[in-house]
Amino acid sequence: MSDTNIKMDRAALAEIEASSARRHAEFCQAQLALDLTRGKPAADQLDLAGHLDGALQGDYRSEDGTDTRNYGGLRGIIEARRLGAALLGTPVEQVLAGGNSSLTLMYLFVETAHLFGLGEQGPWRDDPAGPPKVLCPVPGYDRHFTICEQLGIEMVNVPMLETGPDMEAVEAAVRDDPSVRAIWCVPKYSNPTGCTYSDETVARFATLPRLAAPGFRILWDNAYAVHDLGPEPQALADLNALAVEAGTEDAVVMFASTSKITFAGAGLAFLAASKPVLAAFEKRLGALMIGPDKVNQLRHARLLPDLDALRHHMAQHADILRPKFAAVQDALEQGLGGTGFASWTRPHGGYFVSVDTLPGLAREVIRLAGEAGVKLTPAGAPFPYGRDPEDRNIRLAPSFPPLDDVRRAMEVFVNCVRLASARQGLGEQGS
Ligand SMILES: Cc1ncc(COP(=O)(O)O)c(C=O)c1O
């Protein structure tokens, strides 16, 4: 990210204000209806997994002879668990393959830890250290925060840096406060900054549980594990191996899904944890269901039988996504580069670009964009309780609209940032 810091005189700001106000009025008249809110795959991305339909051709048996149409097999079929292991980089024995949503697994895991306890570890809500707190690197994924909010778990912001969460702040928080029970992480192509945690950050995560109270959990949501935009993926260090080395593996719980690989609404989700933690989670899951949708698991295993197939499939996604992300970068650079009005991330993968306006302007930019027919993620969404303390972060999600719509929406967006910034600058400089 570059710095936001205006270095313009009053005349230059007035000129920007006048020209961007004129353009804004034109956009408003054009009655646009564009949307850069949710990180959903576009229809042509979903088409890439079209072969899922009919993949089984009447053969419902998994490789160990299981009839996938029937009840049972709470951990999922072995082929699906292998796919999860490839995504998460963990041994297959540690992986559970579930239904279509990793978010559901995350919710259930946190709820279980909070209300029921996991194995020997009692529930967070009964902990004598006090009501639980969860660390939330910000900006982060709004739905992680919703899980905590719904369960009444207090959230504590920690800053996201270009290397991942600020580990000084994270380590101090767990060391100083035994009621800190967990931390949310999106370690690769993070939502929304697109950052991949550095090797040093991952190494510090491996030893973090030693500083924390027993039963501390690292909620490692690797939703974008293979979602590279270019041919040179950013590598994420192997937390699982490092945690085994550090003797902290019970603290690490990993999640992933094929939501942005195959069908977002009909994919597979995975959870990986150490042997005792997985067994405790499975016990709780067994109260909810007799087994997952193994037919869908088998279809996925046939479509994506190995890592090569997965890589080839994701390269096709990247071909579709790359021009959209390039359009976002081009618009930001052309409209805002050198102005000091905003800084933004340049991710190598994932689904988002994170923009920081001047302090106090995110809400206003989003309002202006809405006026001109461009829907943006509500201000504050990437923060716990929907509160961006500086009111400056805006998450852009360019995957879903067609490329021309992304270009048009970005023209409007950039103009809104220019307009709001010039107005603020003029107001601050006084007349
Ligand atoms: C970081 C992150 N985790 C999880 C999800 C949702 O995953 P699933 O579709 O598997 O529930 C998303 C979707 O945007 C996400 O960005």
Tab-separated table of C-alpha atoms and ligand atoms in Angstrom:
chain	number	residue	atom	x	y	z
A	1	MET	CA	0.000	0.000	0.000
A	2	SER	CA	1.151	3.537	-0.699
A	3	ASP	CA	0.551	6.489	1.608
A	4	THR	CA	-2.508	8.699	1.614
A	5	ASN	CA	-1.353	12.246	1.930
A	6	ILE	CA	-2.572	15.126	-0.254
A	7	LYS	CA	0.058	17.501	-1.518
A	8	MET	CA	-2.107	19.819	-3.638
A	9	ASP	CA	-2.884	23.472	-3.442
A	10	ARG	CA	-6.377	24.920	-3.256
A	11	ALA	CA	-6.620	25.718	-6.972
A	12	ALA	CA	-5.744	22.146	-7.956
A	13	LEU	CA	-8.262	20.739	-5.495
A	14	ALA	CA	-10.964	23.106	-6.744
A	15	GLU	CA	-10.335	21.979	-10.303
A	16	ILE	CA	-10.609	18.317	-9.329
A	17	GLU	CA	-13.766	19.043	-7.355
A	18	ALA	CA	-15.414	20.816	-10.305
A	19	SER	CA	-14.492	18.226	-12.930
A	20	SER	CA	-15.349	15.214	-10.780
A	21	ALA	CA	-18.657	16.771	-9.679
A	22	ARG	CA	-19.551	17.205	-13.369
A	23	ARG	CA	-18.668	13.593	-14.145
A	24	HIS	CA	-20.537	12.413	-11.093
A	25	ALA	CA	-23.690	14.165	-12.299
A	26	GLU	CA	-23.298	12.444	-15.685
A	27	PHE	CA	-22.896	9.043	-14.020
A	28	CYS	CA	-25.983	9.693	-11.898
A	29	GLN	CA	-27.981	10.483	-15.019
A	30	ALA	CA	-26.829	7.307	-16.758
A	31	GLN	CA	-28.851	5.216	-14.297
A	32	LEU	CA	-26.213	2.536	-13.909
A	33	ALA	CA	-26.875	-0.618	-11.899
A	34	LEU	CA	-23.449	-2.079	-11.116
A	35	ASP	CA	-22.318	-4.123	-8.142
A	36	LEU	CA	-18.837	-4.699	-6.697
A	37	THR	CA	-19.973	-6.112	-3.365
A	38	ARG	CA	-19.669	-9.867	-2.946
A	39	GLY	CA	-16.725	-12.058	-3.898
A	40	LYS	CA	-18.697	-14.519	-5.989
A	41	PRO	CA	-17.383	-16.478	-8.962
A	42	ALA	CA	-18.850	-15.369	-12.291
A	43	ALA	CA	-20.990	-17.690	-14.401
A	44	ASP	CA	-18.124	-18.502	-16.798
A	45	GLN	CA	-16.036	-19.603	-13.797
A	46	LEU	CA	-18.841	-21.860	-12.621
A	47	ASP	CA	-19.041	-23.302	-16.143
A	48	LEU	CA	-15.494	-24.630	-15.693
A	49	ALA	CA	-16.899	-27.223	-13.291
A	50	GLY	CA	-19.838	-28.073	-15.535
A	51	HIS	CA	-18.535	-31.642	-15.851
A	52	LEU	CA	-19.582	-32.267	-12.258
A	53	ASP	CA	-22.999	-32.948	-13.682
A	54	GLY	CA	-22.949	-36.455	-14.999
A	55	ALA	CA	-19.425	-37.175	-13.680
A	56	LEU	CA	-20.611	-40.305	-11.903
A	57	GLN	CA	-22.494	-41.934	-14.805
A	58	GLY	CA	-24.335	-44.209	-12.434
A	59	ASP	CA	-21.221	-45.386	-10.555
A	60	TYR	CA	-21.756	-44.306	-6.968
A	61	ARG	CA	-19.081	-46.451	-5.340
A	62	SER	CA	-16.086	-44.759	-3.788
A	63	GLU	CA	-12.707	-46.447	-4.096
A	64	ASP	CA	-13.160	-48.408	-0.849
A	65	GLY	CA	-16.509	-49.717	-2.061
A	66	THR	CA	-18.707	-47.309	-0.061
A	67	ASP	CA	-22.101	-46.700	-1.670
A	68	THR	CA	-22.046	-42.906	-1.494
A	69	ARG	CA	-25.826	-42.688	-1.814
A	70	ASN	CA	-26.324	-44.141	1.632
A	71	TYR	CA	-26.005	-42.807	5.181
A	72	GLY	CA	-22.770	-42.698	7.140
A	73	GLY	CA	-19.110	-41.782	6.813
A	74	LEU	CA	-19.072	-38.626	8.936
A	75	ARG	CA	-15.477	-37.786	7.960
A	76	GLY	CA	-16.265	-38.020	4.278
A	77	ILE	CA	-15.010	-40.411	1.622
A	78	ILE	CA	-11.276	-40.906	1.329
A	79	GLU	CA	-11.030	-39.373	-2.164
A	80	ALA	CA	-12.635	-36.136	-0.948
A	81	ARG	CA	-10.468	-36.042	2.164
A	82	ARG	CA	-7.427	-36.390	-0.103
A	83	LEU	CA	-8.573	-33.334	-2.039
A	84	GLY	CA	-8.908	-31.437	1.256
A	85	ALA	CA	-5.443	-32.596	2.307
A	86	ALA	CA	-3.993	-31.305	-0.982
A	87	LEU	CA	-5.670	-27.936	-0.501
A	88	LEU	CA	-4.659	-27.554	3.128
A	89	GLY	CA	-1.265	-29.243	2.981
A	90	THR	CA	-2.048	-31.615	5.841
A	91	PRO	CA	-1.969	-35.410	6.216
A	92	VAL	CA	-5.210	-36.965	4.997
A	93	GLU	CA	-5.893	-38.567	8.412
A	94	GLN	CA	-6.389	-35.102	9.857
A	95	VAL	CA	-8.991	-34.010	7.305
A	96	LEU	CA	-12.751	-34.097	7.473
A	97	ALA	CA	-14.649	-33.492	4.222
A	98	GLY	CA	-18.062	-32.001	4.804
A	99	GLY	CA	-20.876	-30.322	2.949
A	100	ASN	CA	-20.865	-27.213	0.832
A	101	SER	CA	-19.733	-24.549	3.311
A	102	SER	CA	-16.524	-24.102	5.262
A	103	LEU	CA	-18.229	-21.229	7.053
A	104	THR	CA	-20.638	-23.738	8.582
A	105	LEU	CA	-17.679	-25.807	9.819
A	106	MET	CA	-16.101	-22.666	11.291
A	107	TYR	CA	-19.315	-21.702	13.008
A	108	LEU	CA	-19.734	-25.184	14.407
A	109	PHE	CA	-16.141	-25.348	15.571
A	110	VAL	CA	-16.283	-22.017	17.405
A	111	GLU	CA	-19.704	-22.797	18.844
A	112	THR	CA	-18.466	-26.179	20.058
A	113	ALA	CA	-15.397	-24.663	21.698
A	114	HIS	CA	-17.521	-21.961	23.311
A	115	LEU	CA	-20.571	-23.895	24.482
A	116	PHE	CA	-19.490	-27.524	24.761
A	117	GLY	CA	-15.702	-27.698	24.872
A	118	LEU	CA	-13.490	-29.869	22.701
A	119	GLY	CA	-12.244	-33.129	24.231
A	120	GLU	CA	-10.474	-32.417	27.521
A	121	GLN	CA	-10.801	-28.678	27.030
A	122	GLY	CA	-13.812	-27.240	28.827
A	123	PRO	CA	-16.129	-24.701	27.195
A	124	TRP	CA	-14.874	-21.131	26.817
A	125	ARG	CA	-18.012	-19.785	28.445
A	126	ASP	CA	-17.143	-21.538	31.747
A	127	ASP	CA	-13.504	-20.485	31.789
A	128	PRO	CA	-12.490	-18.861	35.091
A	129	ALA	CA	-10.266	-16.463	33.094
A	130	GLY	CA	-13.483	-14.689	32.083
A	131	PRO	CA	-15.684	-14.332	29.006
A	132	PRO	CA	-13.762	-15.298	25.854
A	133	LYS	CA	-12.185	-12.904	23.424
A	134	VAL	CA	-11.146	-13.607	19.848
A	135	LEU	CA	-8.445	-11.668	18.013
A	136	CYS	CA	-9.521	-10.287	14.646
A	137	PRO	CA	-6.878	-9.011	12.220
A	138	VAL	CA	-8.427	-5.986	10.475
A	139	PRO	CA	-9.527	-5.407	7.853
A	140	GLY	CA	-10.783	-8.993	7.748
A	141	TYR	CA	-13.628	-11.255	6.628
A	142	ASP	CA	-16.972	-9.932	7.836
A	143	ARG	CA	-18.575	-13.362	8.231
A	144	HIS	CA	-15.904	-14.483	10.692
A	145	PHE	CA	-16.911	-11.531	12.793
A	146	THR	CA	-20.609	-12.369	12.469
A	147	ILE	CA	-19.909	-15.806	13.969
A	148	CYS	CA	-18.365	-14.228	17.075
A	149	GLU	CA	-21.046	-11.574	17.288
A	150	GLN	CA	-23.856	-14.139	17.137
A	151	LEU	CA	-22.242	-16.216	19.865
A	152	GLY	CA	-21.676	-13.151	22.030
A	153	ILE	CA	-17.875	-13.516	21.881
A	154	GLU	CA	-15.960	-10.273	22.268
A	155	MET	CA	-13.694	-9.351	19.366
A	156	VAL	CA	-10.394	-7.526	19.640
A	157	ASN	CA	-8.909	-5.783	16.587
A	158	VAL	CA	-5.289	-6.358	15.640
A	159	PRO	CA	-3.773	-4.565	12.646
A	160	MET	CA	-3.049	-6.372	9.378
A	161	LEU	CA	0.351	-5.575	7.927
A	162	GLU	CA	1.773	-6.528	4.535
A	163	THR	CA	3.327	-9.585	6.235
A	164	GLY	CA	0.079	-10.715	7.925
A	165	PRO	CA	-1.280	-9.806	11.354
A	166	ASP	CA	0.938	-7.582	13.502
A	167	MET	CA	2.565	-10.405	15.478
A	168	GLU	CA	3.890	-8.095	18.182
A	169	ALA	CA	0.298	-7.107	18.940
A	170	VAL	CA	-0.954	-10.695	18.653
A	171	GLU	CA	1.721	-12.116	20.972
A	172	ALA	CA	1.214	-9.346	23.513
A	173	ALA	CA	-2.555	-9.899	23.491
A	174	VAL	CA	-2.372	-13.658	24.165
A	175	ARG	CA	0.420	-13.248	26.718
A	176	ASP	CA	-1.329	-10.540	28.679
A	177	ASP	CA	-4.881	-11.848	28.640
A	178	PRO	CA	-5.729	-15.538	29.272
A	179	SER	CA	-9.304	-14.926	28.141
A	180	VAL	CA	-8.049	-14.554	24.550
A	181	ARG	CA	-9.157	-17.940	23.200
A	182	ALA	CA	-8.582	-17.775	19.446
A	183	ILE	CA	-7.548	-15.760	16.409
A	184	TRP	CA	-9.087	-15.606	12.931
A	185	CYS	CA	-6.643	-15.923	10.046
A	186	VAL	CA	-6.973	-15.925	6.251
A	187	PRO	CA	-3.324	-16.729	5.605
A	188	LYS	CA	-3.185	-16.681	1.819
A	189	TYR	CA	-4.556	-13.892	-0.373
A	190	SER	CA	-6.354	-12.642	2.684
A	191	ASN	CA	-9.880	-11.265	2.531
A	192	PRO	CA	-9.807	-8.312	1.840
A	193	THR	CA	-6.166	-7.155	1.604
A	194	GLY	CA	-4.899	-10.041	-0.539
A	195	CYS	CA	-1.829	-10.394	1.658
A	196	THR	CA	-0.072	-13.754	2.083
A	197	TYR	CA	1.435	-14.268	5.519
A	198	SER	CA	5.237	-14.154	5.461
A	199	ASP	CA	7.330	-17.160	6.516
A	200	GLU	CA	8.255	-15.357	9.713
A	201	THR	CA	4.605	-14.681	10.551
A	202	VAL	CA	3.684	-18.332	10.024
A	203	ALA	CA	6.642	-19.452	12.159
A	204	ARG	CA	5.477	-17.140	14.939
A	205	PHE	CA	1.970	-18.600	14.683
A	206	ALA	CA	3.447	-22.057	15.258
A	207	THR	CA	4.853	-20.982	18.633
A	208	LEU	CA	2.039	-18.579	19.561
A	209	PRO	CA	0.008	-21.177	21.511
A	210	ARG	CA	2.941	-21.546	23.935
A	211	LEU	CA	2.311	-17.950	25.024
A	212	ALA	CA	-1.440	-18.409	25.303
A	213	ALA	CA	-3.717	-20.060	27.851
A	214	PRO	CA	-4.390	-23.801	27.255
A	215	GLY	CA	-6.969	-24.513	24.586
A	216	PHE	CA	-6.079	-21.463	22.479
A	217	ARG	CA	-7.039	-21.985	18.788
A	218	ILE	CA	-5.662	-20.629	15.557
A	219	LEU	CA	-8.604	-20.548	13.132
A	220	TRP	CA	-6.679	-20.895	9.845
A	221	ASP	CA	-9.207	-20.244	7.078
A	222	ASN	CA	-7.263	-21.032	3.926
A	223	ALA	CA	-10.161	-20.137	1.638
A	224	TYR	CA	-7.829	-18.952	-1.161
A	225	ALA	CA	-5.162	-21.665	-0.932
A	226	VAL	CA	-4.961	-22.259	-4.704
A	227	HIS	CA	-6.546	-19.064	-5.986
A	228	ASP	CA	-3.552	-17.517	-7.728
A	229	LEU	CA	-4.038	-14.841	-10.364
A	230	GLY	CA	-0.734	-15.438	-12.115
A	231	PRO	CA	1.578	-18.318	-12.943
A	232	GLU	CA	3.804	-17.606	-9.936
A	233	PRO	CA	1.830	-18.362	-6.784
A	234	GLN	CA	2.821	-16.788	-3.502
A	235	ALA	CA	3.975	-19.592	-1.240
A	236	LEU	CA	2.514	-19.999	2.223
A	237	ALA	CA	4.734	-21.661	4.826
A	238	ASP	CA	3.531	-24.999	6.214
A	239	LEU	CA	1.919	-24.150	9.555
A	240	ASN	CA	0.957	-27.745	10.156
A	241	ALA	CA	4.555	-28.999	9.990
A	242	LEU	CA	5.872	-26.078	12.054
A	243	ALA	CA	3.214	-26.642	14.703
A	244	VAL	CA	4.087	-30.332	14.947
A	245	GLU	CA	7.720	-29.319	15.446
A	246	ALA	CA	6.704	-26.818	18.135
A	247	GLY	CA	4.308	-29.285	19.811
A	248	THR	CA	1.376	-26.922	19.265
A	249	GLU	CA	-0.609	-28.880	16.682
A	250	ASP	CA	-3.728	-29.146	18.872
A	251	ALA	CA	-4.122	-25.365	18.580
A	252	VAL	CA	-4.261	-25.319	14.783
A	253	VAL	CA	-7.578	-25.806	12.995
A	254	MET	CA	-7.640	-25.366	9.249
A	255	PHE	CA	-10.541	-24.744	6.910
A	256	ALA	CA	-10.946	-24.645	3.135
A	257	SER	CA	-13.565	-25.311	0.509
A	258	THR	CA	-14.115	-25.678	-3.200
A	259	SER	CA	-16.616	-22.811	-3.210
A	260	LYS	CA	-14.393	-20.803	-5.554
A	261	ILE	CA	-13.027	-23.846	-7.341
A	262	THR	CA	-16.173	-25.656	-8.479
A	263	PHE	CA	-19.677	-24.449	-7.498
A	264	ALA	CA	-19.919	-21.823	-4.767
A	265	GLY	CA	-23.300	-23.144	-3.708
A	266	ALA	CA	-22.622	-26.843	-4.189
A	267	GLY	CA	-18.984	-27.520	-3.425
A	268	LEU	CA	-17.133	-29.305	-0.621
A	269	ALA	CA	-15.798	-27.920	2.628
A	270	PHE	CA	-12.898	-29.234	4.707
A	271	LEU	CA	-11.691	-29.031	8.273
A	272	ALA	CA	-8.271	-30.278	9.378
A	273	ALA	CA	-7.153	-30.646	12.980
A	274	SER	CA	-4.963	-32.837	15.158
A	275	LYS	CA	-6.222	-36.335	15.960
A	276	PRO	CA	-7.827	-35.573	19.356
A	277	VAL	CA	-9.335	-32.274	18.236
A	278	LEU	CA	-10.791	-33.835	15.090
A	279	ALA	CA	-12.273	-36.683	17.130
A	280	ALA	CA	-13.884	-34.232	19.554
A	281	PHE	CA	-15.299	-32.154	16.700
A	282	GLU	CA	-16.599	-35.251	14.947
A	283	LYS	CA	-18.452	-36.259	18.094
A	284	ARG	CA	-20.323	-32.973	18.065
A	285	LEU	CA	-20.950	-33.157	14.310
A	286	GLY	CA	-22.501	-36.584	14.858
A	287	ALA	CA	-25.293	-34.921	16.799
A	288	LEU	CA	-26.169	-32.863	13.719
A	289	MET	CA	-26.002	-35.386	10.899
A	290	ILE	CA	-25.465	-39.011	10.002
A	291	GLY	CA	-23.105	-38.193	7.172
A	292	PRO	CA	-22.329	-35.549	4.522
A	293	ASP	CA	-23.354	-35.495	0.857
A	294	LYS	CA	-20.936	-38.193	-0.279
A	295	VAL	CA	-22.376	-38.255	-3.800
A	296	ASN	CA	-21.191	-34.693	-4.299
A	297	GLN	CA	-17.862	-35.611	-2.723
A	298	LEU	CA	-17.406	-38.409	-5.241
A	299	ARG	CA	-18.328	-36.125	-8.151
A	300	HIS	CA	-15.656	-33.686	-6.980
A	301	ALA	CA	-13.061	-36.416	-6.630
A	302	ARG	CA	-13.732	-37.522	-10.209
A	303	LEU	CA	-13.445	-33.938	-11.509
A	304	LEU	CA	-10.316	-33.140	-9.490
A	305	PRO	CA	-8.501	-36.448	-8.920
A	306	ASP	CA	-5.083	-34.950	-8.089
A	307	LEU	CA	-3.072	-31.783	-7.568
A	308	ASP	CA	-2.252	-31.452	-11.278
A	309	ALA	CA	-5.930	-31.487	-12.182
A	310	LEU	CA	-6.596	-28.910	-9.481
A	311	ARG	CA	-3.804	-26.634	-10.727
A	312	HIS	CA	-4.974	-26.898	-14.320
A	313	HIS	CA	-8.522	-26.073	-13.230
A	314	MET	CA	-7.408	-23.047	-11.186
A	315	ALA	CA	-5.299	-21.729	-14.064
A	316	GLN	CA	-8.531	-21.460	-16.060
A	317	HIS	CA	-10.140	-19.486	-13.238
A	318	ALA	CA	-7.124	-17.181	-13.220
A	319	ASP	CA	-7.481	-16.554	-16.969
A	320	ILE	CA	-11.003	-15.275	-16.344
A	321	LEU	CA	-10.198	-13.261	-13.222
A	322	ARG	CA	-6.912	-11.651	-14.279
A	323	PRO	CA	-8.359	-9.054	-16.690
A	324	LYS	CA	-10.895	-7.962	-14.074
A	325	PHE	CA	-8.240	-7.448	-11.416
A	326	ALA	CA	-6.053	-5.673	-13.982
A	327	ALA	CA	-8.969	-3.349	-14.798
A	328	VAL	CA	-9.269	-2.457	-11.115
A	329	GLN	CA	-5.550	-1.724	-10.823
A	330	ASP	CA	-5.486	0.316	-14.049
A	331	ALA	CA	-8.413	2.455	-12.925
A	332	LEU	CA	-6.929	3.055	-9.478
A	333	GLU	CA	-3.524	3.903	-10.900
A	334	GLN	CA	-4.848	6.209	-13.630
A	335	GLY	CA	-7.431	7.973	-11.465
A	336	LEU	CA	-5.737	8.093	-8.102
A	337	GLY	CA	-2.016	7.382	-8.608
A	338	GLY	CA	0.099	10.225	-7.259
A	339	THR	CA	-2.864	12.129	-5.799
A	340	GLY	CA	-2.444	10.954	-2.209
A	341	PHE	CA	-6.230	10.441	-2.131
A	342	ALA	CA	-6.049	6.683	-1.556
A	343	SER	CA	-3.813	3.668	-1.133
A	344	TRP	CA	-4.696	0.168	-2.262
A	345	THR	CA	-3.443	-3.399	-2.366
A	346	ARG	CA	-2.126	-5.227	-5.435
A	347	PRO	CA	-2.964	-8.852	-4.683
A	348	HIS	CA	-1.485	-11.833	-6.526
A	349	GLY	CA	-4.579	-13.920	-5.862
A	350	GLY	CA	-7.836	-14.210	-3.995
A	351	TYR	CA	-11.000	-12.255	-4.663
A	352	PHE	CA	-10.519	-8.729	-3.338
A	353	VAL	CA	-8.724	-5.429	-3.525
A	354	SER	CA	-8.643	-3.322	-0.392
A	355	VAL	CA	-8.668	0.461	-0.754
A	356	ASP	CA	-7.953	2.967	2.009
A	357	THR	CA	-9.344	6.445	1.387
A	358	LEU	CA	-8.354	9.483	3.401
A	359	PRO	CA	-9.595	9.094	6.985
A	360	GLY	CA	-13.306	9.763	7.386
A	361	LEU	CA	-14.242	9.248	3.721
A	362	ALA	CA	-15.148	5.575	3.186
A	363	ARG	CA	-18.794	6.060	4.076
A	364	GLU	CA	-19.067	9.154	1.882
A	365	VAL	CA	-17.393	7.493	-1.121
A	366	ILE	CA	-19.735	4.507	-0.805
A	367	ARG	CA	-22.723	6.857	-0.553
A	368	LEU	CA	-21.640	8.775	-3.663
A	369	ALA	CA	-21.060	5.543	-5.588
A	370	GLY	CA	-24.511	4.313	-4.589
A	371	GLU	CA	-25.985	7.585	-5.840
A	372	ALA	CA	-24.335	6.903	-9.196
A	373	GLY	CA	-25.637	3.322	-9.359
A	374	VAL	CA	-22.550	1.410	-8.141
A	375	LYS	CA	-23.096	-0.794	-5.124
A	376	LEU	CA	-20.086	-1.262	-2.866
A	377	THR	CA	-19.598	-3.352	0.282
A	378	PRO	CA	-20.971	-1.279	3.181
A	379	ALA	CA	-18.401	0.829	4.992
A	380	GLY	CA	-17.109	-0.889	8.108
A	381	ALA	CA	-18.043	-4.411	6.932
A	382	PRO	CA	-14.435	-5.712	7.123
A	383	PHE	CA	-14.290	-4.767	10.831
A	384	PRO	CA	-15.812	-6.337	13.945
A	385	TYR	CA	-19.200	-4.855	14.793
A	386	GLY	CA	-19.135	-3.080	11.394
A	387	ARG	CA	-17.017	-0.284	12.852
A	388	ASP	CA	-14.046	0.996	10.915
A	389	PRO	CA	-12.383	3.217	13.508
A	390	GLU	CA	-10.961	5.477	10.806
A	391	ASP	CA	-13.820	5.167	8.302
A	392	ARG	CA	-11.428	4.666	5.427
A	393	ASN	CA	-11.436	1.043	4.256
A	394	ILE	CA	-13.381	-0.084	1.184
A	395	ARG	CA	-13.394	-3.640	-0.127
A	396	LEU	CA	-13.695	-4.089	-3.895
A	397	ALA	CA	-14.802	-7.431	-5.300
A	398	PRO	CA	-14.452	-7.497	-9.093
A	399	SER	CA	-14.956	-11.221	-9.803
A	400	PHE	CA	-18.678	-11.393	-10.520
A	401	PRO	CA	-19.580	-8.618	-12.988
A	402	PRO	CA	-18.584	-8.815	-16.657
A	403	LEU	CA	-15.307	-7.046	-17.504
A	404	ASP	CA	-16.990	-4.005	-19.082
A	405	ASP	CA	-19.075	-3.532	-15.947
A	406	VAL	CA	-15.966	-3.733	-13.767
A	407	ARG	CA	-14.339	-1.019	-15.915
A	408	ARG	CA	-17.417	1.198	-15.754
A	409	ALA	CA	-17.907	0.659	-12.010
A	410	MET	CA	-14.255	1.518	-11.394
A	411	GLU	CA	-14.560	4.762	-13.396
A	412	VAL	CA	-17.424	5.743	-11.115
A	413	PHE	CA	-15.604	4.623	-7.979
A	414	VAL	CA	-12.395	6.465	-8.752
A	415	ASN	CA	-14.364	9.594	-9.562
A	416	CYS	CA	-16.197	9.335	-6.232
A	417	VAL	CA	-12.879	9.084	-4.365
A	418	ARG	CA	-11.578	12.138	-6.227
A	419	LEU	CA	-14.742	14.107	-5.523
A	420	ALA	CA	-14.956	13.246	-1.831
A	421	SER	CA	-11.221	13.821	-1.291
A	422	ALA	CA	-11.188	17.182	-3.070
A	423	ARG	CA	-14.206	18.322	-1.085
A	424	GLN	CA	-12.611	17.234	2.161
A	425	GLY	CA	-9.322	18.916	1.213
A	426	LEU	CA	-11.100	22.162	0.349
A	427	GLY	CA	-13.065	22.038	3.581
A	428	GLU	CA	-9.940	21.453	5.635
A	429	GLN	CA	-7.891	24.140	3.925
A	430	GLY	CA	-10.690	26.676	4.568
A	431	SER	CA	-11.669	29.485	2.209
B	1	LIG	C1	-12.051	-15.920	3.868
B	1	LIG	C2	-13.288	-16.652	3.480
B	1	LIG	N1	-13.634	-17.761	4.142
B	1	LIG	C3	-14.744	-18.446	3.840
B	1	LIG	C4	-15.591	-18.022	2.837
B	1	LIG	C5	-16.830	-18.789	2.557
B	1	LIG	O1	-16.511	-20.116	2.400
B	1	LIG	P1	-17.599	-21.248	2.105
B	1	LIG	O2	-18.241	-20.928	0.817
B	1	LIG	O3	-16.794	-22.483	2.074
B	1	LIG	O4	-18.572	-21.236	3.250
B	1	LIG	C6	-15.272	-16.857	2.108
B	1	LIG	C7	-16.166	-16.369	1.065
B	1	LIG	O5	-16.062	-15.283	0.578
B	1	LIG	C8	-14.086	-16.157	2.453
B	1	LIG	O6	-13.731	-15.030	1.809
